[in-house]
Short mmCIF file of C-alpha atoms in Angstrom, two decimals:
data_model
loop_
_atom_site.label_atom_id
_atom_site.label_comp_id
_atom_site.label_asym_id
_atom_site.label_seq_id
_atom_site.Cartn_x
_atom_site.Cartn_y
_atom_site.Cartn_z
CA UNK A 245 -45.36 -56.60 25.09
CA UNK A 246 -44.18 -53.40 26.28
CA UNK A 247 -46.36 -53.24 29.56
CA UNK A 248 -47.67 -49.81 27.97
CA UNK A 249 -51.19 -48.92 28.01
CA UNK A 250 -53.45 -50.92 25.35
CA UNK A 251 -53.64 -48.14 22.74
CA UNK A 252 -49.97 -47.26 22.85
CA UNK A 253 -49.16 -51.13 22.46
CA UNK A 254 -51.31 -51.43 19.48
CA UNK A 255 -49.96 -48.26 17.97
CA UNK A 256 -46.37 -49.90 18.38
CA UNK A 257 -47.63 -53.04 16.84
CA UNK A 258 -49.03 -51.32 13.81
CA UNK A 259 -45.93 -49.04 13.27
CA UNK A 260 -43.47 -52.03 13.68
CA UNK A 261 -45.24 -53.50 10.35
CA UNK A 262 -43.90 -50.54 8.22
CA UNK A 263 -41.00 -51.27 6.06
CA UNK A 264 -37.65 -50.38 7.86
CA UNK A 265 -38.91 -50.42 11.33
CA UNK A 266 -38.95 -53.15 13.67
CA UNK A 267 -40.39 -53.59 17.17
CA UNK A 268 -37.53 -51.83 19.01
CA UNK A 269 -37.67 -48.66 16.46
CA UNK A 270 -41.37 -48.55 16.76
CA UNK A 271 -41.13 -48.27 20.36
CA UNK A 272 -38.70 -45.47 20.14
CA UNK A 273 -40.63 -43.71 17.49
CA UNK A 274 -43.99 -43.93 19.38
CA UNK A 275 -42.12 -42.45 22.47
CA UNK A 276 -40.78 -39.80 20.43
CA UNK A 277 -44.03 -39.10 19.10
CA UNK A 278 -45.83 -38.93 22.59
CA UNK A 279 -43.13 -36.49 23.88
CA UNK A 280 -43.90 -34.11 20.81
CA UNK A 281 -47.51 -34.62 20.88
CA UNK A 282 -48.41 -31.37 19.11
CA UNK A 283 -45.37 -31.12 16.83
CA UNK A 284 -45.68 -34.86 15.60
CA UNK A 285 -48.51 -37.02 16.76
CA UNK A 286 -51.60 -34.90 16.09
CA UNK A 287 -50.10 -33.68 12.79
CA UNK A 288 -49.15 -37.26 11.65
CA UNK A 289 -52.57 -38.51 12.68
CA UNK A 290 -54.42 -35.72 10.72
CA UNK A 291 -52.23 -36.21 7.59
CA UNK A 292 -52.73 -39.80 7.39
CA UNK A 293 -56.44 -39.31 7.72
CA UNK A 294 -56.14 -36.90 4.66
CA UNK A 295 -54.05 -39.06 2.58
CA UNK A 296 -56.16 -42.33 3.35
CA UNK A 297 -59.29 -40.06 2.16
CA UNK A 298 -57.60 -38.48 -0.78
CA UNK A 299 -54.82 -40.57 -2.32
CA UNK A 300 -55.60 -42.73 -5.42
CA UNK A 301 -53.61 -44.52 -8.07
CA UNK A 302 -53.73 -43.04 -11.39
CA UNK A 303 -55.86 -45.21 -13.70
CA UNK A 304 -53.58 -44.40 -16.67
CA UNK A 305 -49.78 -44.67 -15.37
CA UNK A 306 -50.23 -46.18 -11.65
CA UNK A 307 -48.62 -43.00 -10.12
CA UNK A 308 -50.15 -41.99 -6.79
CA UNK A 309 -51.97 -38.58 -6.86
CA UNK A 310 -55.13 -37.32 -5.70
CA UNK A 311 -57.28 -37.83 -9.16
CA UNK A 312 -58.07 -40.74 -10.95
CA UNK A 313 -55.94 -39.36 -13.88
CA UNK A 314 -52.65 -37.98 -12.36
CA UNK A 315 -51.24 -34.57 -13.15
CA UNK A 316 -48.51 -35.73 -15.23
CA UNK A 317 -51.02 -37.88 -17.38
CA UNK A 318 -53.33 -34.82 -17.70
CA UNK A 319 -50.58 -32.32 -18.94
CA UNK A 320 -50.96 -31.77 -22.33
CA UNK A 321 -47.12 -30.47 -22.77
CA UNK A 322 -45.89 -34.01 -21.20
CA UNK A 323 -47.38 -35.93 -24.21
CA UNK A 324 -43.95 -35.62 -26.12
CA UNK A 325 -43.98 -39.23 -27.13
CA UNK A 326 -41.48 -40.25 -24.70
CA UNK A 327 -42.79 -42.85 -22.12
CA UNK A 328 -40.47 -43.78 -18.99
CA UNK A 329 -41.26 -47.30 -17.52
CA UNK A 330 -40.25 -47.50 -13.79
CA UNK A 331 -40.89 -50.33 -11.40
CA UNK A 332 -42.35 -48.38 -8.44
CA UNK A 333 -43.87 -44.84 -7.55
CA UNK A 334 -40.78 -44.25 -5.50
CA UNK A 335 -38.70 -44.60 -8.83
CA UNK A 336 -41.07 -41.94 -10.79
CA UNK A 337 -40.60 -39.67 -7.70
CA UNK A 338 -36.67 -39.96 -8.07
CA UNK A 339 -36.89 -39.51 -11.65
CA UNK A 340 -38.93 -36.40 -11.26
CA UNK A 341 -36.62 -34.98 -8.61
CA UNK A 342 -33.85 -35.19 -11.34
CA UNK A 343 -36.25 -32.77 -13.21
CA UNK A 344 -34.82 -33.53 -16.60
CA UNK A 345 -37.27 -36.05 -18.11
CA UNK A 346 -40.40 -34.19 -19.93
CA UNK A 347 -42.32 -37.04 -21.06
CA UNK A 348 -44.77 -39.35 -19.18
CA UNK A 349 -44.52 -42.46 -16.94
CA UNK A 350 -45.53 -45.77 -16.72
CA UNK A 351 -45.31 -47.69 -13.28
CA UNK A 352 -45.33 -51.25 -13.52
CA UNK A 353 -45.61 -51.96 -9.81
CA UNK A 354 -42.92 -54.57 -9.70
CA UNK A 355 -40.89 -56.82 -11.51
CA UNK A 356 -41.60 -60.17 -13.19
CA UNK A 357 -40.68 -63.04 -11.19
CA UNK A 358 -41.11 -66.66 -11.55
CA UNK A 359 -40.32 -67.11 -7.83
CA UNK A 360 -43.27 -64.93 -6.67
CA UNK A 361 -45.39 -65.93 -9.59
CA UNK A 362 -45.65 -62.33 -10.98
CA UNK A 363 -46.37 -62.56 -14.50
CA UNK A 364 -46.92 -59.57 -17.40
CA UNK A 365 -50.91 -59.28 -16.27
CA UNK A 366 -49.73 -58.47 -12.86
CA UNK A 367 -47.37 -55.83 -13.71
CA UNK A 368 -49.62 -53.39 -16.00
CA UNK A 369 -47.66 -54.58 -19.31
CA UNK A 370 -50.75 -55.03 -21.21
CA UNK A 371 -51.68 -51.39 -20.26
CA UNK A 372 -48.16 -50.41 -21.50
CA UNK A 373 -48.97 -51.78 -24.86
CA UNK A 374 -52.25 -50.28 -24.93
CA UNK A 375 -50.79 -46.81 -24.43
CA UNK A 376 -47.97 -47.13 -26.85
CA UNK A 377 -50.59 -46.86 -29.54
CA UNK A 378 -53.15 -44.73 -27.82
CA UNK A 379 -50.70 -42.03 -27.16
CA UNK A 380 -48.64 -41.94 -29.86
CA UNK A 381 -45.50 -42.89 -28.18
CA UNK A 382 -42.37 -43.02 -29.94
CA UNK A 383 -39.81 -43.85 -27.33
CA UNK A 384 -39.96 -46.15 -24.50
CA UNK A 385 -37.14 -45.69 -21.77
CA UNK A 386 -36.92 -48.57 -19.54
CA UNK A 387 -35.69 -47.01 -16.24
CA UNK A 388 -35.75 -50.37 -14.25
CA UNK A 389 -33.54 -51.16 -11.37
CA UNK A 390 -30.05 -52.73 -12.22
CA UNK A 391 -31.23 -56.14 -10.57
CA UNK A 392 -31.61 -59.40 -11.98
CA UNK A 393 -35.43 -59.17 -12.08
CA UNK A 394 -35.29 -55.82 -13.41
CA UNK A 395 -33.32 -56.54 -16.18
CA UNK A 396 -35.44 -59.78 -16.90
CA UNK A 397 -38.42 -57.34 -16.87
CA UNK A 398 -36.45 -54.94 -19.21
CA UNK A 399 -35.70 -57.83 -21.77
CA UNK A 400 -39.43 -58.96 -21.72
CA UNK A 401 -40.77 -55.53 -22.33
CA UNK A 402 -38.34 -54.95 -25.06
CA UNK A 403 -39.25 -58.11 -26.75
CA UNK A 404 -42.95 -57.11 -26.63
CA UNK A 405 -42.52 -53.77 -28.19
CA UNK A 406 -39.29 -53.29 -29.71
CA UNK A 407 -41.00 -53.84 -33.21
CA UNK A 408 -43.31 -50.58 -32.93
CA UNK A 409 -41.32 -48.27 -30.90
CA UNK A 410 -37.73 -47.25 -30.28
CA UNK A 411 -36.66 -49.07 -26.82
CA UNK A 412 -33.90 -47.25 -24.79
CA UNK A 413 -32.54 -47.74 -21.41
CA UNK A 414 -30.55 -45.79 -18.73
CA UNK A 415 -26.83 -45.41 -19.20
CA UNK A 416 -24.78 -47.44 -16.84
CA UNK A 417 -21.38 -46.32 -15.41
CA UNK A 418 -19.83 -44.48 -12.50
CA UNK A 419 -22.45 -42.51 -10.44
CA UNK A 420 -21.44 -38.84 -10.16
CA UNK A 421 -19.20 -38.33 -7.04
CA UNK A 422 -18.78 -42.29 -6.91
CA UNK A 423 -15.16 -43.30 -6.01
CA UNK A 424 -13.80 -46.27 -8.20
CA UNK A 425 -12.42 -48.06 -5.12
CA UNK A 426 -16.21 -48.30 -3.74
CA UNK A 427 -17.60 -49.78 -6.93
CA UNK A 428 -18.22 -53.08 -7.74
CA UNK A 429 -16.52 -55.06 -10.76
CA UNK A 430 -19.65 -55.28 -13.09
CA UNK A 431 -20.11 -51.22 -12.75
CA UNK A 432 -16.44 -50.49 -13.54
CA UNK A 433 -16.48 -53.10 -16.67
CA UNK A 434 -19.67 -51.56 -17.78
CA UNK A 435 -18.42 -48.03 -17.29
CA UNK A 436 -15.25 -48.97 -19.03
CA UNK A 437 -16.93 -50.54 -22.22
CA UNK A 438 -19.25 -47.59 -22.53
CA UNK A 439 -16.30 -44.95 -22.44
CA UNK A 440 -16.39 -41.76 -24.38
CA UNK A 441 -14.02 -39.12 -25.70
CA UNK A 442 -12.95 -36.65 -23.03
CA UNK B 131 -39.20 -32.75 -2.94
CA UNK B 132 -41.08 -36.02 -4.33
CA UNK B 133 -43.34 -34.27 -6.83
CA UNK B 134 -46.07 -36.10 -4.85
CA UNK B 135 -49.47 -34.42 -3.83
CA UNK B 136 -49.18 -31.80 -1.07
CA UNK B 137 -50.75 -33.98 1.57
CA UNK B 138 -48.43 -37.00 0.78
CA UNK B 139 -45.52 -34.77 0.72
CA UNK B 140 -46.14 -33.17 3.97
CA UNK B 141 -47.00 -36.83 5.60
CA UNK B 142 -43.41 -37.86 4.07
CA UNK B 143 -41.68 -34.69 5.54
CA UNK B 144 -43.05 -35.14 9.05
CA UNK B 145 -42.60 -38.97 9.00
CA UNK B 146 -39.05 -38.37 8.08
CA UNK B 147 -38.61 -36.54 11.73
CA UNK B 148 -39.20 -39.72 13.58
CA UNK B 149 -36.08 -41.26 15.00
CA UNK B 150 -34.63 -44.11 12.71
CA UNK B 151 -36.40 -42.65 9.75
CA UNK B 152 -34.94 -40.34 7.19
CA UNK B 153 -36.21 -39.09 3.77
CA UNK B 154 -35.78 -42.13 1.80
CA UNK B 155 -37.21 -44.63 4.35
CA UNK B 156 -40.11 -42.15 5.14
CA UNK B 157 -40.93 -42.24 1.51
CA UNK B 158 -40.92 -46.15 1.38
CA UNK B 159 -43.16 -46.32 4.44
CA UNK B 160 -45.60 -43.70 3.16
CA UNK B 161 -45.94 -45.66 -0.12
CA UNK B 162 -46.52 -48.86 1.66
CA UNK B 163 -49.03 -47.40 3.81
CA UNK B 164 -50.95 -45.90 0.70
CA UNK B 165 -51.02 -49.37 -0.74
CA UNK B 166 -52.26 -50.95 2.38
CA UNK B 167 -54.65 -48.18 3.30
CA UNK B 168 -57.05 -49.99 5.33
CA UNK B 169 -54.72 -52.45 6.92
CA UNK B 170 -52.18 -49.62 7.93
CA UNK B 171 -52.93 -46.04 7.27
CA UNK B 172 -56.20 -45.60 8.65
CA UNK B 173 -55.70 -47.90 11.93
CA UNK B 174 -52.56 -46.06 12.25
CA UNK B 175 -54.38 -42.38 12.06
CA UNK B 176 -56.93 -43.56 14.29
CA UNK B 177 -54.63 -45.07 16.98
CA UNK B 178 -52.46 -41.96 17.01
CA UNK B 179 -55.33 -39.72 17.59
CA UNK B 180 -56.41 -42.05 20.72
CA UNK B 181 -52.84 -41.79 22.02
CA UNK B 182 -52.65 -38.18 21.44
CA UNK B 183 -55.82 -37.48 23.31
CA UNK B 184 -55.14 -40.28 26.17
CA UNK B 185 -51.27 -40.53 26.74
CA UNK B 186 -49.92 -38.78 29.92
CA UNK B 187 -46.87 -38.79 31.89
CA UNK B 188 -47.12 -40.10 35.53
CA UNK B 189 -46.68 -37.26 37.56
CA UNK B 190 -44.85 -39.46 40.38
CA UNK B 191 -42.33 -41.68 38.30
CA UNK B 192 -42.38 -40.20 34.69
CA UNK B 193 -43.91 -43.57 32.99
CA UNK B 194 -46.31 -42.96 30.15
CA UNK B 195 -49.78 -44.19 30.67
CA UNK B 196 -53.26 -42.91 30.76
CA UNK B 197 -53.80 -41.54 34.15
CA UNK B 198 -52.02 -38.97 35.97
CA UNK B 199 -50.38 -41.61 38.40
CA UNK B 200 -49.60 -44.75 36.50
CA UNK B 201 -50.64 -48.14 37.10
CA UNK B 202 -47.25 -49.30 38.64
CA UNK B 203 -47.33 -46.21 41.21
CA UNK B 204 -51.07 -46.94 41.98
CA UNK B 205 -50.51 -50.46 42.71
CA UNK B 206 -50.25 -51.03 46.42
CA UNK B 207 -48.31 -54.43 46.06
CA UNK B 208 -45.47 -52.74 44.28
CA UNK B 209 -44.69 -50.65 47.39
CA UNK B 210 -41.89 -53.01 48.37
CA UNK B 211 -39.36 -50.50 49.23
CA UNK B 212 -37.34 -51.04 46.06
CA UNK B 213 -37.21 -48.21 43.32
CA UNK B 214 -35.41 -48.74 40.19
CA UNK B 215 -34.15 -45.54 38.59
CA UNK B 216 -33.99 -45.69 34.77
CA UNK B 217 -33.05 -43.28 31.86
CA UNK B 218 -36.12 -43.56 29.64
CA UNK B 219 -39.81 -45.08 29.41
CA UNK B 220 -38.30 -47.51 26.77
CA UNK B 221 -35.84 -48.88 29.58
CA UNK B 222 -38.57 -49.14 32.15
CA UNK B 223 -40.64 -51.12 29.46
CA UNK B 224 -37.50 -53.43 28.87
CA UNK B 225 -37.40 -54.04 32.56
CA UNK B 226 -41.04 -54.98 32.93
CA UNK B 227 -40.63 -57.54 29.87
CA UNK B 228 -38.05 -59.20 32.01
CA UNK B 229 -40.74 -59.54 34.71
CA UNK B 230 -38.64 -59.92 37.59
CA UNK B 231 -38.75 -56.80 39.34
CA UNK B 232 -41.56 -56.14 41.71
CA UNK B 233 -40.88 -52.74 42.73
CA UNK B 234 -41.49 -49.32 41.41
CA UNK B 235 -39.73 -47.07 38.94
CA UNK B 236 -38.38 -43.50 38.46
CA UNK B 237 -37.66 -42.38 35.22
CA UNK B 238 -35.12 -39.43 35.10
CA UNK B 239 -35.90 -38.46 31.24
CA UNK B 240 -32.20 -38.58 30.35
CA UNK B 241 -28.63 -38.29 31.72
CA UNK B 242 -26.61 -35.32 33.20
CA UNK B 243 -24.71 -33.93 30.55
CA UNK B 244 -22.35 -30.86 30.65
CA UNK B 245 -22.35 -30.37 26.91
CA UNK B 246 -25.93 -30.29 26.45
CA UNK B 247 -26.57 -28.35 29.72
CA UNK B 248 -28.53 -30.94 31.44
CA UNK B 249 -28.39 -30.65 35.23
CA UNK B 250 -30.25 -32.48 38.19
CA UNK B 251 -33.11 -30.30 37.96
CA UNK B 252 -33.89 -31.46 34.40
CA UNK B 253 -33.48 -35.04 35.51
CA UNK B 254 -36.40 -35.49 38.10
CA UNK B 255 -33.55 -35.85 40.65
CA UNK B 256 -35.24 -33.70 43.23
CA UNK B 257 -38.40 -35.67 42.74
CA UNK B 258 -36.33 -38.97 43.33
CA UNK B 259 -35.17 -37.70 46.63
CA UNK B 260 -38.45 -36.73 47.72
CA UNK B 261 -39.70 -40.34 46.84
CA UNK B 262 -37.21 -42.16 48.82
CA UNK B 263 -38.47 -40.31 51.97
CA UNK B 264 -42.19 -40.14 51.00
CA UNK B 265 -42.43 -43.83 49.78
CA UNK B 266 -40.02 -45.48 52.42
CA UNK B 267 -37.66 -46.58 49.98
CA UNK B 268 -34.99 -48.93 51.46
CA UNK B 269 -33.06 -49.72 48.25
CA UNK B 270 -32.35 -47.86 45.19
CA UNK B 271 -31.33 -49.92 41.80
CA UNK B 272 -29.74 -47.60 39.42
CA UNK B 273 -30.35 -49.22 36.14
CA UNK B 274 -28.76 -46.60 33.77
CA UNK B 275 -27.07 -47.44 30.60
CA UNK B 276 -23.42 -48.38 30.52
CA UNK B 277 -22.50 -45.08 28.86
CA UNK B 278 -20.33 -42.40 30.02
CA UNK B 279 -23.23 -40.03 30.78
CA UNK B 280 -25.17 -42.96 32.24
CA UNK B 281 -22.54 -43.89 34.55
CA UNK B 282 -21.70 -40.14 35.53
CA UNK B 283 -25.39 -39.80 36.40
CA UNK B 284 -25.37 -43.06 38.57
CA UNK B 285 -22.39 -41.80 40.48
CA UNK B 286 -23.97 -38.36 40.88
CA UNK B 287 -27.24 -39.93 42.30
CA UNK B 288 -25.28 -42.42 44.50
CA UNK B 289 -23.41 -39.50 46.05
CA UNK B 290 -26.79 -37.61 46.90
CA UNK B 291 -28.63 -40.65 48.38
CA UNK B 292 -25.93 -43.12 49.32
CA UNK B 293 -26.27 -41.88 53.09
CA UNK B 294 -29.92 -42.62 53.44
CA UNK B 295 -30.77 -45.82 51.31
CA UNK B 296 -28.84 -49.05 49.98
CA UNK B 297 -27.82 -48.16 46.37
CA UNK B 298 -27.12 -51.07 43.87
CA UNK B 299 -26.54 -51.13 40.22
CA UNK B 300 -27.20 -53.85 37.57
CA UNK B 301 -24.47 -56.55 37.25
CA UNK B 302 -22.15 -56.32 34.27
CA UNK B 303 -20.91 -59.25 32.66
CA UNK B 304 -21.43 -61.69 29.46
CA UNK B 305 -24.95 -61.39 27.90
CA UNK B 306 -26.92 -64.32 27.98
CA UNK B 307 -26.38 -66.11 24.58
CA UNK B 308 -23.22 -63.81 24.04
CA UNK B 309 -20.04 -65.00 22.39
CA UNK B 310 -16.76 -63.83 23.97
CA UNK B 311 -15.32 -63.30 20.61
CA UNK B 312 -17.98 -60.55 19.82
CA UNK B 313 -17.61 -58.66 23.32
CA UNK B 314 -15.42 -55.73 23.76
CA UNK B 315 -12.48 -55.75 26.05
CA UNK B 316 -14.19 -53.60 28.92
CA UNK B 317 -17.20 -56.00 29.22
CA UNK B 318 -14.74 -59.08 29.38
CA UNK B 319 -12.54 -57.60 31.86
CA UNK B 320 -15.66 -56.72 34.06
CA UNK B 321 -17.11 -60.15 33.78
CA UNK B 322 -13.77 -61.59 34.86
CA UNK B 323 -13.30 -59.38 37.82
CA UNK B 324 -16.87 -60.37 38.85
CA UNK B 325 -16.42 -63.96 38.37
CA UNK B 326 -18.17 -66.56 40.68
CA UNK B 327 -17.75 -69.90 41.62
CA UNK B 328 -19.32 -72.35 39.37
#
């Protein structure tokens, strides 16, 4: 494929399978790494081996950490009765960067999808229902993406647990720093409907 | 940055330094690798270690291989008097994928740039001049990018060696499969000037 030595070719081929990279950008990345061998290639290989050996999914919430029960689930002070439901670990990290939410999380691992045959069992929804009782949850915050699948999943979960706990969702509106001219009509409509006194 | 465990955070941080990846795509790539640990993370780490240990730059042409003198420079039958000058190893690989060129290569490692203080000494241009005599080169094909820096470098090299060997450059024109409507004016002008009988 590249006329490069076998191992380099294999490395490019595996790199190209990462999301966001294709064959061309994988070639560029690999050449860059070879040029910066001590700064990039060796540290990356070492870190990947470490992460492969230590990373595990939290058995309780689905977060990625180094223990069977992650730091957030282990922290007593985060058991404040609030549970934030997210699609993916990346969303959990995004919420944590915000730094405002002090409760615990539940990572679904995707959204319901009739097309891809993803049902509630595939999504840790039974586990979510168990946790509500087991951890004395009083409010479930649905922080799912504002896509059709995300919102379908949110409605399904609200139907399942709405009798037992308060269910809320993230506010919709104009992003901080956002310009109206660049926003879609749906967001502007939602922001107008949810307007508040200044 | 991500509230992820230390090693995962470090891995994301190093991945984000690769060309074509930023912090967000590095996070996505790392989460994807952790999910596909045996298929991606461990093989990648192994291949990176192998490549870090074996990859080296050819002392003659600058190609990346596993020996001090690369396969192309070692192959007797590629000593046909033609030398193709490219900016980067990725360009050499692109030429080899074409499979038509049967001579040897010379990788400059960049282009002349007054802004970045890149002079001929930084670019293996002295080595190029040495090779023309040492390897009995009769034609130097300048396969540099059609950028301003690339063309400046091509003119500089042609000035230096034009007395001793034939200097040619890649044809410019409409790419195979290209649509006129999507081409820039410069390319159309060049293709029209270099038109040939049908």
